[in-house]
XYZ file of C-alpha atoms in Angstrom:
515
model
C -0.425 0.103 -0.216
C 1.588 3.510 -0.811
C 2.105 5.686 2.207
C 1.464 8.590 0.340
C -1.839 7.617 -1.093
C -2.788 6.357 2.553
C -1.825 9.949 3.976
C -3.575 11.569 1.083
C -7.167 9.913 1.299
C -9.966 11.423 2.468
C -11.915 10.520 5.662
C -15.246 9.161 4.667
C -17.739 11.097 6.206
C -19.368 9.625 9.584
C -23.260 9.397 10.057
C -22.815 12.908 12.482
C -23.179 16.104 11.591
C -20.121 18.128 10.174
C -18.747 20.058 12.757
C -17.688 17.152 14.550
C -15.336 16.373 11.483
C -13.378 20.100 12.276
C -13.359 20.056 15.706
C -10.480 18.454 17.233
C -12.168 17.671 20.145
C -15.273 16.185 18.388
C -16.085 12.146 18.225
C -13.489 9.763 16.328
C -13.876 8.478 12.870
C -14.651 5.274 13.295
C -13.954 4.539 9.727
C -10.039 2.855 10.460
C -7.417 2.694 7.856
C -5.278 -0.626 8.174
C -1.889 -0.214 7.596
C 1.789 -2.433 7.477
C 4.269 -1.743 10.657
C 7.046 -0.146 7.751
C 4.430 2.234 6.727
C 3.646 3.516 9.833
C 7.319 3.226 11.319
C 7.988 5.919 7.950
C 9.224 8.627 8.514
C 8.426 10.913 5.314
C 4.668 9.420 6.423
C 5.081 11.018 9.941
C 6.379 14.521 8.310
C 3.856 14.465 5.735
C 0.799 13.656 8.476
C 2.456 16.392 10.374
C 2.221 18.370 7.670
C -1.287 17.808 7.339
C -2.455 18.543 11.146
C -0.288 22.052 11.105
C -2.095 23.359 7.629
C -5.412 21.482 9.223
C -5.252 23.885 12.728
C -3.677 27.230 11.208
C -4.554 27.054 7.741
C -3.778 31.149 7.991
C -0.414 30.522 7.736
C 1.433 29.784 4.561
C 4.246 26.424 5.664
C 6.623 27.489 2.524
C 8.030 30.979 3.366
C 11.867 31.052 3.035
C 13.358 29.371 -0.204
C 14.656 25.974 -0.285
C 15.320 24.736 3.056
C 11.550 24.316 3.652
C 10.267 23.364 0.177
C 13.219 21.065 -0.800
C 10.913 20.622 -4.582
C 13.851 21.149 -6.650
C 17.039 21.162 -3.942
C 19.287 17.780 -4.355
C 19.105 16.879 -0.712
C 21.672 14.367 -0.718
C 24.754 16.314 -0.810
C 25.774 17.067 2.849
C 27.705 19.946 1.913
C 24.544 22.033 0.354
C 22.289 20.959 3.632
C 24.902 22.152 5.383
C 25.367 25.823 3.983
C 21.116 25.921 4.249
C 21.775 25.213 8.103
C 24.598 27.812 8.066
C 22.419 30.293 6.010
C 19.403 29.886 8.578
C 21.486 29.957 11.348
C 23.094 33.155 10.098
C 19.427 34.988 9.316
C 18.644 34.304 12.835
C 21.581 35.627 14.454
C 21.704 38.212 11.945
C 17.737 39.337 13.125
C 18.716 38.639 16.793
C 21.522 41.788 16.497
C 19.344 44.141 14.839
C 16.827 43.513 18.306
C 19.961 44.430 20.340
C 20.464 47.662 18.834
C 17.268 48.607 18.642
C 16.864 47.849 22.061
C 19.903 49.669 23.051
C 19.966 52.895 20.530
C 16.336 53.696 21.509
C 15.698 57.123 20.814
C 19.006 58.359 21.398
C 20.975 60.606 18.905
C 24.038 58.673 19.203
C 23.556 54.821 18.360
C 25.608 51.954 17.917
C 25.784 49.489 15.344
C 26.942 45.810 15.390
C 27.743 45.720 11.754
C 31.064 44.329 11.868
C 29.267 41.488 13.654
C 26.803 40.597 11.426
C 26.914 37.342 8.941
C 26.442 38.481 5.910
C 26.389 36.692 2.250
C 26.328 37.600 -1.001
C 23.135 36.160 -1.780
C 21.219 37.501 1.218
C 18.870 40.111 -0.642
C 16.482 39.944 2.587
C 17.160 43.770 4.041
C 14.059 46.240 3.920
C 14.961 49.653 2.182
C 14.349 51.419 5.365
C 16.812 49.605 7.062
C 20.176 51.673 7.911
C 21.556 49.553 10.405
C 23.873 47.577 8.272
C 25.485 51.518 6.431
C 29.226 51.564 7.330
C 28.797 54.076 10.403
C 32.496 55.201 10.233
C 32.238 57.045 7.142
C 29.908 59.865 8.373
C 28.030 61.225 4.923
C 26.907 64.382 6.409
C 30.937 65.440 7.483
C 33.001 67.623 4.592
C 35.548 65.671 3.047
C 39.331 67.629 3.888
C 40.838 68.776 1.338
C 42.507 67.447 -0.683
C 46.601 67.732 -0.860
C 48.546 68.880 -3.716
C 50.520 66.826 -5.531
C 54.604 67.308 -5.299
C 54.446 69.235 -8.971
C 52.550 71.953 -7.388
C 49.909 72.636 -8.985
C 46.692 70.653 -10.471
C 45.050 71.215 -13.788
C 46.562 71.831 -17.413
C 46.441 74.904 -19.484
C 43.694 77.841 -18.208
C 42.391 75.196 -15.408
C 45.464 75.376 -13.688
C 45.282 75.757 -9.987
C 48.549 75.910 -8.151
C 49.568 75.516 -4.253
C 49.379 79.455 -3.244
C 45.726 79.340 -4.950
C 43.466 81.576 -2.506
C 41.092 79.231 -2.296
C 43.090 76.127 -1.610
C 45.087 77.806 1.086
C 41.938 79.118 2.673
C 40.637 75.823 3.185
C 44.355 74.183 3.939
C 44.505 76.611 6.944
C 40.905 76.020 7.764
C 41.367 71.937 8.587
C 44.905 72.440 10.087
C 42.539 74.401 12.562
C 41.828 70.905 13.873
C 45.611 70.950 15.110
C 45.059 73.089 17.533
C 44.446 72.310 21.220
C 41.414 70.778 22.371
C 40.395 73.833 24.667
C 40.859 76.598 21.466
C 37.252 75.695 20.247
C 37.107 76.470 15.870
C 34.132 75.073 15.210
C 32.705 73.023 11.445
C 34.980 75.452 9.386
C 35.470 72.780 6.876
C 31.543 72.223 6.955
C 30.896 75.779 6.576
C 33.582 75.848 3.656
C 35.240 78.535 5.297
C 38.682 79.555 3.793
C 41.129 81.572 5.948
C 44.061 83.634 4.653
C 47.322 82.959 6.019
C 47.480 86.317 8.057
C 44.685 85.325 10.110
C 45.497 81.588 10.195
C 48.966 82.879 11.300
C 47.584 85.063 14.200
C 44.758 82.201 15.022
C 47.667 79.865 15.794
C 49.787 82.352 17.855
C 46.815 82.839 19.811
C 46.315 79.860 20.303
C 50.025 78.957 21.348
C 49.613 81.782 23.986
C 46.008 80.744 25.554
C 47.892 77.311 26.032
C 50.755 78.541 27.757
C 48.435 81.011 29.534
C 46.408 77.706 30.741
C 49.553 76.091 31.523
C 51.022 78.447 33.322
C 47.513 79.306 35.573
C 46.942 75.482 36.066
C 50.599 75.434 37.841
C 49.975 78.236 39.632
C 47.017 77.138 40.960
C 48.889 74.385 41.754
C 51.560 75.835 43.526
C 49.244 78.211 45.465
C 47.033 75.613 46.329
C 50.306 73.500 47.981
C 51.807 77.185 49.679
C 48.604 77.396 51.136
C 48.622 73.540 52.652
C 51.055 72.280 54.897
C 52.923 68.913 54.932
C 51.895 65.981 57.258
C 54.603 67.128 60.248
C 53.161 70.554 60.196
C 49.388 69.577 60.202
C 50.412 66.835 63.023
C 51.218 69.879 65.535
C 48.248 71.967 64.536
C 46.231 69.113 65.358
C 47.980 68.519 68.666
C 47.125 72.035 69.383
C 43.736 71.741 68.490
C 43.439 68.332 70.585
C 45.351 69.887 73.926
C 42.965 72.540 74.109
C 45.092 75.407 73.251
C 43.143 76.056 70.291
C 39.732 75.386 69.643
C 39.202 75.509 65.783
C 40.997 76.752 62.522
C 39.347 78.460 60.628
C 41.502 78.683 57.431
C 44.317 80.908 55.831
C 43.982 84.942 55.600
C 47.740 85.645 54.331
C 50.304 84.090 52.223
C 53.657 85.141 51.854
C 57.416 84.405 49.910
C 58.401 82.925 53.349
C 55.164 82.011 55.741
C 51.928 81.102 55.727
C 49.287 82.746 58.427
C 46.227 80.796 59.307
C 43.059 82.557 61.583
C 42.258 80.167 64.826
C 39.646 81.009 67.660
C 41.287 80.725 71.137
C 40.925 77.976 73.336
C 41.310 77.127 76.733
C 43.869 79.072 79.085
C 46.292 77.457 80.898
C 48.055 78.356 84.542
C 51.293 80.544 82.532
C 49.539 81.343 79.667
C 46.546 83.158 78.725
C 44.982 82.331 75.383
C 43.343 85.170 72.979
C 40.343 84.686 71.666
C 41.312 84.735 68.059
C 45.132 83.845 66.913
C 46.982 84.087 64.014
C 49.239 81.134 63.368
C 52.324 81.727 61.235
C 53.754 78.622 59.571
C 56.981 79.095 57.877
C 57.465 77.211 54.749
C 59.472 73.683 54.750
C 61.183 74.744 51.429
C 64.693 76.196 51.309
C 64.217 77.873 47.700
C 62.608 80.724 49.323
C 65.224 81.398 52.514
C 68.528 80.866 49.987
C 68.912 84.676 49.645
C 67.663 85.739 53.122
C 70.227 83.306 55.248
C 72.344 86.773 55.780
C 70.225 87.623 58.373
C 70.631 84.867 60.292
C 74.258 83.612 59.653
C 75.294 87.023 60.711
C 73.803 87.687 63.713
C 75.103 87.051 66.783
C 72.608 85.599 68.592
C 72.249 82.972 65.876
C 75.671 82.537 64.301
C 77.207 79.189 66.057
C 74.080 77.756 65.297
C 73.207 78.139 61.639
C 74.248 75.603 59.303
C 73.681 75.527 55.365
C 73.503 71.658 55.602
C 69.874 71.222 57.326
C 66.750 73.653 56.063
C 64.657 72.357 58.641
C 66.768 74.239 61.047
C 68.035 77.283 59.419
C 63.982 77.207 59.380
C 63.029 76.594 62.788
C 65.936 78.723 63.775
C 63.581 81.969 61.905
C 60.617 80.982 63.803
C 62.711 81.428 66.609
C 63.974 84.643 65.881
C 60.701 85.919 65.163
C 59.642 84.605 68.472
C 62.456 86.678 70.849
C 62.080 89.564 68.464
C 58.411 89.539 69.402
C 59.048 89.143 73.109
C 61.633 92.317 72.413
C 59.199 94.525 70.768
C 56.077 93.740 73.257
C 58.845 94.019 76.690
C 59.379 97.660 74.941
C 55.655 98.544 75.068
C 55.580 98.529 71.173
C 52.827 97.207 69.432
C 52.963 93.943 67.913
C 51.770 90.868 68.369
C 51.684 88.707 71.803
C 53.410 85.320 71.318
C 51.445 82.674 72.453
C 53.570 79.776 71.823
C 56.177 78.357 69.484
C 56.307 74.806 68.470
C 59.404 73.887 65.889
C 58.455 75.923 62.658
C 54.608 76.969 64.096
C 54.427 80.392 65.965
C 51.124 81.601 67.333
C 50.607 84.579 68.303
C 47.609 87.051 68.759
C 45.277 88.378 65.962
C 45.622 91.506 64.676
C 41.949 92.057 63.572
C 38.393 91.430 64.567
C 35.827 88.332 63.586
C 38.600 86.650 61.336
C 39.236 89.988 59.811
C 42.885 91.041 59.805
C 43.675 94.865 60.385
C 44.238 96.615 57.175
C 47.671 97.265 56.094
C 48.899 100.902 55.983
C 49.209 101.106 52.159
C 45.452 99.800 51.450
C 44.175 101.854 54.570
C 42.814 105.438 53.404
C 43.700 108.156 56.296
C 42.706 111.744 56.823
C 45.796 114.275 56.853
C 45.234 114.367 60.869
C 45.126 110.790 60.997
C 48.263 110.473 58.564
C 50.720 112.645 60.423
C 49.485 110.853 63.484
C 50.782 107.347 62.170
C 53.940 108.948 61.038
C 54.836 110.540 64.535
C 53.488 106.876 65.780
C 56.389 104.924 63.627
C 58.868 107.557 64.465
C 58.801 106.622 67.934
C 58.267 103.066 67.567
C 61.541 103.353 65.245
C 63.774 104.590 68.231
C 62.209 102.796 70.645
C 63.178 99.409 68.358
C 66.617 100.934 68.188
C 67.571 102.148 71.640
C 65.435 99.886 74.348
C 65.219 97.024 72.020
C 68.417 96.931 70.246
C 66.631 95.795 67.138
C 66.609 96.919 63.414
C 63.510 95.984 61.536
C 65.475 95.359 58.170
C 62.498 95.564 56.248
C 60.563 97.837 57.531
C 57.596 99.755 54.809
C 53.843 100.019 54.621
C 53.175 96.113 53.979
C 54.781 95.123 57.425
C 52.561 98.059 59.605
C 48.884 97.716 60.151
C 46.412 100.228 61.127
C 44.055 99.262 63.831
C 42.306 100.975 66.646
C 44.125 103.871 65.263
C 47.287 103.049 65.571
C 50.249 101.824 63.944
C 50.744 97.839 64.736
C 54.642 95.994 63.941
C 54.414 93.185 62.311
C 56.917 90.296 60.588
C 59.996 90.687 62.356
C 61.651 87.510 61.634
C 64.401 89.037 59.710
C 65.229 91.719 62.163
C 68.526 91.920 63.623
C 70.603 93.961 66.389
C 72.898 97.499 65.075
C 75.464 95.216 65.546
C 74.674 93.056 62.772
C 77.673 93.620 60.400
C 74.840 95.131 57.563
C 72.694 96.766 60.396
C 72.831 100.136 59.988
C 72.580 99.484 55.619
C 69.022 97.489 57.197
C 68.463 100.657 58.875
C 69.028 103.365 56.147
C 67.029 101.227 54.267
C 64.038 100.888 56.361
C 64.251 105.230 56.729
C 64.313 105.561 53.085
C 60.711 103.384 52.791
C 59.316 105.394 55.675
C 60.073 108.625 54.285
C 59.018 108.213 51.140
C 55.639 106.450 51.772
C 54.630 109.789 54.350
C 56.296 112.449 52.042
C 54.002 110.923 49.493
C 50.797 110.527 51.798
C 51.316 113.912 52.431
C 52.780 114.538 55.658
C 54.580 117.776 55.449
C 56.836 117.172 58.845
C 57.790 114.010 57.570
C 61.822 113.988 57.411
C 64.252 112.591 54.715
C 65.589 109.499 54.652
C 68.995 111.320 56.167
C 67.739 113.187 58.677
C 65.112 110.000 59.378
C 68.344 107.891 59.856
C 70.681 110.623 61.971
C 66.975 110.803 64.082
C 66.770 107.337 65.105
C 70.137 106.085 65.507
C 72.012 108.799 67.271
C 74.678 109.523 64.880
C 74.950 112.655 62.851
C 76.170 112.145 59.535
C 76.470 115.313 57.877
C 77.151 114.216 54.379
C 75.605 115.958 51.493
C 74.802 113.522 48.657
C 73.139 110.219 49.489
C 76.625 108.324 47.991
C 78.665 110.115 50.794
C 75.970 109.429 53.432
C 75.843 105.338 52.560
C 80.014 105.662 52.800
C 80.125 106.564 56.064
C 77.459 103.934 56.924
C 79.650 101.665 55.339
C 82.722 102.925 57.377
C 80.882 102.643 60.543
C 80.395 99.162 59.487
C 83.882 98.087 59.030
C 84.877 99.297 62.044
C 82.047 97.620 64.114
C 83.515 94.305 62.264
C 86.789 94.734 62.872
C 86.568 95.460 66.266
C 84.118 92.645 66.854
C 86.901 90.156 65.358
C 89.619 91.926 67.461
C 87.979 91.092 70.784
C 86.510 87.606 69.635
C 82.804 88.621 71.120
C 80.230 91.050 70.898
C 81.673 94.026 72.662
C 79.168 96.765 74.448
C 79.533 99.000 71.492
C 76.219 100.490 72.769
C 75.734 101.669 76.256
C 73.738 99.623 78.469
C 70.962 101.956 79.577
C 70.031 101.942 76.410
C 71.280 104.867 74.716
C 72.596 105.688 70.637
C 75.871 103.321 69.926
C 78.627 105.260 70.015
C 81.966 103.393 68.794
C 85.399 103.570 70.178
C 87.748 105.347 68.313
């Protein structure tokens, strides 16, 4: 019996209603077809029966849809190679469809899209892609991006006859210059000049190039300066530990921040803590942290190495010791000035290179410098006589020369002048002490004369008034020569005696050199 004929034989109509023949859950057809066991076990018969059932259950779906693998009528299926190729093609189609769904899911409505083009399994005979699908185009080439201008060949021209174009052509050079702008720094915004077909002349391009380089260097300098400034205002771990110990011990309540920075130190503001038995902590304190780099002190070591108080302890081989000596020097100088009644910060404590003093100002706002404050003529005259009196007290009673006195190191607070920054102050017996004094007198005299104080003495008269000498030189050159001669006599006298002999009287009178 032909199995195909058995499968194709229509079932006989039974005595029941017609709906039972169409419904899969209806009463079974009593008519049965007899066949052999070999026919039942036939694989071809099973496939045909399955196809017939699918067609009966889903009549609207067309089973033959996608090519030779399903139909198999005109394809030789005896070749294993052909079957393998068809299986591979079906797998590739399913894989590409999966990639398409992944792309659509990831991209969504975003303006920036990604593509799995490099992972597709595209075959030359695959023509299923539709016209509206743009997922498979080469996204590495942007069709909306203008092409860069073509380069001129080595011969230097393009074309022939009247249509010849040299490398010096205005349009060609303009487009080349526009393309070369893309080589500028990323921070320099040049825009889409190529897309706008912008043509830059050589003069404009060179100006833009120079400006771009200048901006790049300026940006680098600002960045470096910002980092350097941040490093200056910060403190190293050892200094930070010292400041933490001051807060933890209760000496300071809190450190609010940096209020001033200079060449040699950084000043922080802090609120005072609990007072101890032997020390009264002011409500507001100034923490002066001397920088631990030797670069700022390479030109200022002369203030220490020639000072008799620190000469034996000076060492160029240990920068940290030099800086500690610098802080100790300011502490001793402030103590002398405080004992003499000169308005200056009060020393609270010294820890290595960290000096805690009273704060000159109020509510975290430091007192203004004398150069920044605007005073009336009466207050300016009052400030001048205060400075003159303080210079005389500093020289006679404290036996010190400020050595850096100017309107930058004088504050105006509570209607009077305060002296600060005395770390470089030296004694008059210093080999350059009188030179430092004359420089201070010049700075003070020039400032108050410009401020409109008619009674202000010139630098030579002020020097004689402060030091007590009576140098009567007609010009500044001879005046400085006599000052150098006095310093030489002082130095020779000290070297001959091997110690600092009392060139100054013990009662605080002006120094008198022995003839």
